[in-house]
Amino acid sequence: MNQKCNSYIHFAVKANKVLWGLDQIKQSKYLPYIIIYDSSTGANSLKQLINFAKDNNVEIIEVEENYLNNLLKRNNVKIIGIIDESLSNAILSQK
């Protein structure tokens, strides 16, 4: 991902438009427009994520291992969902 995508993800975090983790994504009343997941995500979580994305017509993006941890300066971040439509479209256009 490029620098603009990184900035868009930071904007989403600051605006509180991010769902953290698969459980929160599945239980939230808001449907994410895109889901970004780390390549080190477990097999079972990845299977659930793909099924959720297919059922709800959500775009998914895979990033390299520890990308989200390093970008967001947080530990153990494997999956995030962006619930802001304009930021999601901006990230998809830069992909």
C-alpha atoms as an extended CHARMM CRD file, in Angstrom:
* protein
*
        95  EXT
         1         1  MET       CA              0.0000000000        0.0000000000        0.0000000000  PROA      1               0.0000000000
         2         2  ASN       CA              1.2100000000        3.5020000000       -0.6800000000  PROA      2               0.0000000000
         3         3  GLN       CA              1.5370000000        6.5830000000        1.5280000000  PROA      3               0.0000000000
         4         4  LYS       CA             -1.9140000000        7.9230000000        0.5980000000  PROA      4               0.0000000000
         5         5  CYS       CA             -3.5670000000        4.6810000000        1.7110000000  PROA      5               0.0000000000
         6         6  ASN       CA             -1.6640000000        4.8960000000        4.9860000000  PROA      6               0.0000000000
         7         7  SER       CA             -2.9810000000        8.4270000000        5.4940000000  PROA      7               0.0000000000
         8         8  TYR       CA             -6.5480000000        7.3550000000        4.7320000000  PROA      8               0.0000000000
         9         9  ILE       CA             -6.3110000000        4.5290000000        7.2710000000  PROA      9               0.0000000000
        10        10  HSD       CA             -5.0040000000        6.9910000000        9.8800000000  PROA      10              0.0000000000
        11        11  PHE       CA             -7.8980000000        9.3630000000        9.1040000000  PROA      11              0.0000000000
        12        12  ALA       CA            -10.3580000000        6.5210000000        9.6350000000  PROA      12              0.0000000000
        13        13  VAL       CA             -8.7710000000        5.6320000000       12.9890000000  PROA      13              0.0000000000
        14        14  LYS       CA             -8.8270000000        9.2480000000       14.1820000000  PROA      14              0.0000000000
        15        15  ALA       CA            -12.4500000000        9.6390000000       13.0580000000  PROA      15              0.0000000000
        16        16  ASN       CA            -13.3730000000        6.4280000000       14.9260000000  PROA      16              0.0000000000
        17        17  LYS       CA            -14.5630000000        4.8120000000       11.6850000000  PROA      17              0.0000000000
        18        18  VAL       CA            -12.6760000000        1.5420000000       12.2030000000  PROA      18              0.0000000000
        19        19  LEU       CA            -13.8970000000       -1.8140000000       13.4490000000  PROA      19              0.0000000000
        20        20  TRP       CA            -11.0990000000       -3.7530000000       15.1490000000  PROA      20              0.0000000000
        21        21  GLY       CA            -10.9750000000       -7.5070000000       14.6690000000  PROA      21              0.0000000000
        22        22  LEU       CA            -13.2510000000      -10.0960000000       13.1470000000  PROA      22              0.0000000000
        23        23  ASP       CA            -15.5760000000      -10.3770000000       16.1430000000  PROA      23              0.0000000000
        24        24  GLN       CA            -16.3200000000       -6.6620000000       16.1860000000  PROA      24              0.0000000000
        25        25  ILE       CA            -16.8180000000       -6.6240000000       12.4130000000  PROA      25              0.0000000000
        26        26  LYS       CA            -19.3180000000       -9.4880000000       12.6020000000  PROA      26              0.0000000000
        27        27  GLN       CA            -21.2150000000       -8.0940000000       15.6200000000  PROA      27              0.0000000000
        28        28  SER       CA            -21.3420000000       -4.4310000000       14.6310000000  PROA      28              0.0000000000
        29        29  LYS       CA            -24.5410000000       -2.8170000000       13.4480000000  PROA      29              0.0000000000
        30        30  TYR       CA            -22.4330000000       -1.0200000000       10.8220000000  PROA      30              0.0000000000
        31        31  LEU       CA            -21.3140000000       -2.9330000000        7.7710000000  PROA      31              0.0000000000
        32        32  PRO       CA            -17.7480000000       -2.1280000000        6.7050000000  PROA      32              0.0000000000
        33        33  TYR       CA            -17.1450000000       -0.9890000000        3.1460000000  PROA      33              0.0000000000
        34        34  ILE       CA            -13.7020000000       -2.6210000000        3.0580000000  PROA      34              0.0000000000
        35        35  ILE       CA            -11.8340000000       -5.0370000000        5.2950000000  PROA      35              0.0000000000
        36        36  ILE       CA             -8.0410000000       -4.9920000000        5.4870000000  PROA      36              0.0000000000
        37        37  TYR       CA             -6.3430000000       -8.0620000000        6.8930000000  PROA      37              0.0000000000
        38        38  ASP       CA             -2.7840000000       -9.0920000000        7.6700000000  PROA      38              0.0000000000
        39        39  SER       CA             -1.2490000000      -12.0300000000        5.7820000000  PROA      39              0.0000000000
        40        40  SER       CA             -0.4830000000      -13.7010000000        9.1270000000  PROA      40              0.0000000000
        41        41  THR       CA             -4.1900000000      -13.9920000000        9.9650000000  PROA      41              0.0000000000
        42        42  GLY       CA             -5.0610000000      -17.5110000000       11.1140000000  PROA      42              0.0000000000
        43        43  ALA       CA             -6.6720000000      -19.9930000000        8.7360000000  PROA      43              0.0000000000
        44        44  ASN       CA             -9.9650000000      -20.2390000000       10.6360000000  PROA      44              0.0000000000
        45        45  SER       CA            -10.2810000000      -16.4450000000       10.9610000000  PROA      45              0.0000000000
        46        46  LEU       CA             -9.4790000000      -16.0250000000        7.2910000000  PROA      46              0.0000000000
        47        47  LYS       CA            -12.1460000000      -18.5600000000        6.3210000000  PROA      47              0.0000000000
        48        48  GLN       CA            -14.7420000000      -16.7420000000        8.4620000000  PROA      48              0.0000000000
        49        49  LEU       CA            -13.6280000000      -13.4100000000        7.0160000000  PROA      49              0.0000000000
        50        50  ILE       CA            -13.9770000000      -14.5820000000        3.4150000000  PROA      50              0.0000000000
        51        51  ASN       CA            -17.4220000000      -16.0380000000        4.1190000000  PROA      51              0.0000000000
        52        52  PHE       CA            -18.5280000000      -12.7810000000        5.8020000000  PROA      52              0.0000000000
        53        53  ALA       CA            -17.2070000000      -10.7160000000        2.8910000000  PROA      53              0.0000000000
        54        54  LYS       CA            -18.9920000000      -12.8940000000        0.3130000000  PROA      54              0.0000000000
        55        55  ASP       CA            -22.2730000000      -12.8710000000        2.2370000000  PROA      55              0.0000000000
        56        56  ASN       CA            -22.2300000000       -9.0790000000        2.6830000000  PROA      56              0.0000000000
        57        57  ASN       CA            -20.5260000000       -8.0550000000       -0.5770000000  PROA      57              0.0000000000
        58        58  VAL       CA            -17.5590000000       -6.4110000000        1.1560000000  PROA      58              0.0000000000
        59        59  GLU       CA            -14.1840000000       -5.7930000000       -0.4980000000  PROA      59              0.0000000000
        60        60  ILE       CA            -11.1980000000       -7.3710000000        1.2550000000  PROA      60              0.0000000000
        61        61  ILE       CA             -7.5570000000       -6.3440000000        0.9540000000  PROA      61              0.0000000000
        62        62  GLU       CA             -4.5890000000       -8.4060000000        2.0930000000  PROA      62              0.0000000000
        63        63  VAL       CA             -1.4640000000       -6.6290000000        3.3450000000  PROA      63              0.0000000000
        64        64  GLU       CA              1.9190000000       -8.0470000000        4.2760000000  PROA      64              0.0000000000
        65        65  GLU       CA              2.6670000000       -9.4620000000        7.7060000000  PROA      65              0.0000000000
        66        66  ASN       CA              2.7780000000       -6.9060000000       10.5690000000  PROA      66              0.0000000000
        67        67  TYR       CA              1.8010000000       -4.0770000000        8.2150000000  PROA      67              0.0000000000
        68        68  LEU       CA             -1.1520000000       -2.9950000000       10.3520000000  PROA      68              0.0000000000
        69        69  ASN       CA              0.8500000000       -3.3530000000       13.5870000000  PROA      69              0.0000000000
        70        70  ASN       CA              3.6110000000       -1.1090000000       12.2770000000  PROA      70              0.0000000000
        71        71  LEU       CA              1.2890000000        1.3940000000       10.6080000000  PROA      71              0.0000000000
        72        72  LEU       CA             -1.0410000000        1.8760000000       13.5690000000  PROA      72              0.0000000000
        73        73  LYS       CA              1.6130000000        1.4430000000       16.2880000000  PROA      73              0.0000000000
        74        74  ARG       CA             -0.5410000000       -1.1610000000       18.0480000000  PROA      74              0.0000000000
        75        75  ASN       CA              0.0390000000       -4.7790000000       18.9500000000  PROA      75              0.0000000000
        76        76  ASN       CA             -1.7780000000       -7.7690000000       17.4710000000  PROA      76              0.0000000000
        77        77  VAL       CA             -3.8410000000       -5.9530000000       14.8390000000  PROA      77              0.0000000000
        78        78  LYS       CA             -4.7560000000       -8.5250000000       12.1880000000  PROA      78              0.0000000000
        79        79  ILE       CA             -8.0970000000       -7.3430000000       10.7710000000  PROA      79              0.0000000000
        80        80  ILE       CA             -9.7250000000       -3.9220000000       10.5000000000  PROA      80              0.0000000000
        81        81  GLY       CA            -12.9250000000       -2.8220000000        8.8130000000  PROA      81              0.0000000000
        82        82  ILE       CA            -13.4280000000        0.7260000000        7.4990000000  PROA      82              0.0000000000
        83        83  ILE       CA            -17.0220000000        1.9440000000        7.9320000000  PROA      83              0.0000000000
        84        84  ASP       CA            -16.6270000000        5.3210000000        6.2210000000  PROA      84              0.0000000000
        85        85  GLU       CA            -17.6770000000        5.1390000000        2.5780000000  PROA      85              0.0000000000
        86        86  SER       CA            -15.5620000000        8.0150000000        1.2580000000  PROA      86              0.0000000000
        87        87  LEU       CA            -12.3640000000        6.8140000000        2.9620000000  PROA      87              0.0000000000
        88        88  SER       CA            -13.0410000000        3.2800000000        1.7530000000  PROA      88              0.0000000000
        89        89  ASN       CA            -13.4840000000        4.4610000000       -1.8250000000  PROA      89              0.0000000000
        90        90  ALA       CA            -10.2850000000        6.5050000000       -1.5620000000  PROA      90              0.0000000000
        91        91  ILE       CA             -8.3290000000        3.4700000000       -0.3130000000  PROA      91              0.0000000000
        92        92  LEU       CA             -9.7440000000        1.2740000000       -3.0820000000  PROA      92              0.0000000000
        93        93  SER       CA             -8.8750000000        3.8550000000       -5.7440000000  PROA      93              0.0000000000
        94        94  GLN       CA             -5.2420000000        3.9320000000       -4.5260000000  PROA      94              0.0000000000
        95        95  LYS       CA             -4.8950000000        0.1460000000       -4.2920000000  PROA      95              0.0000000000
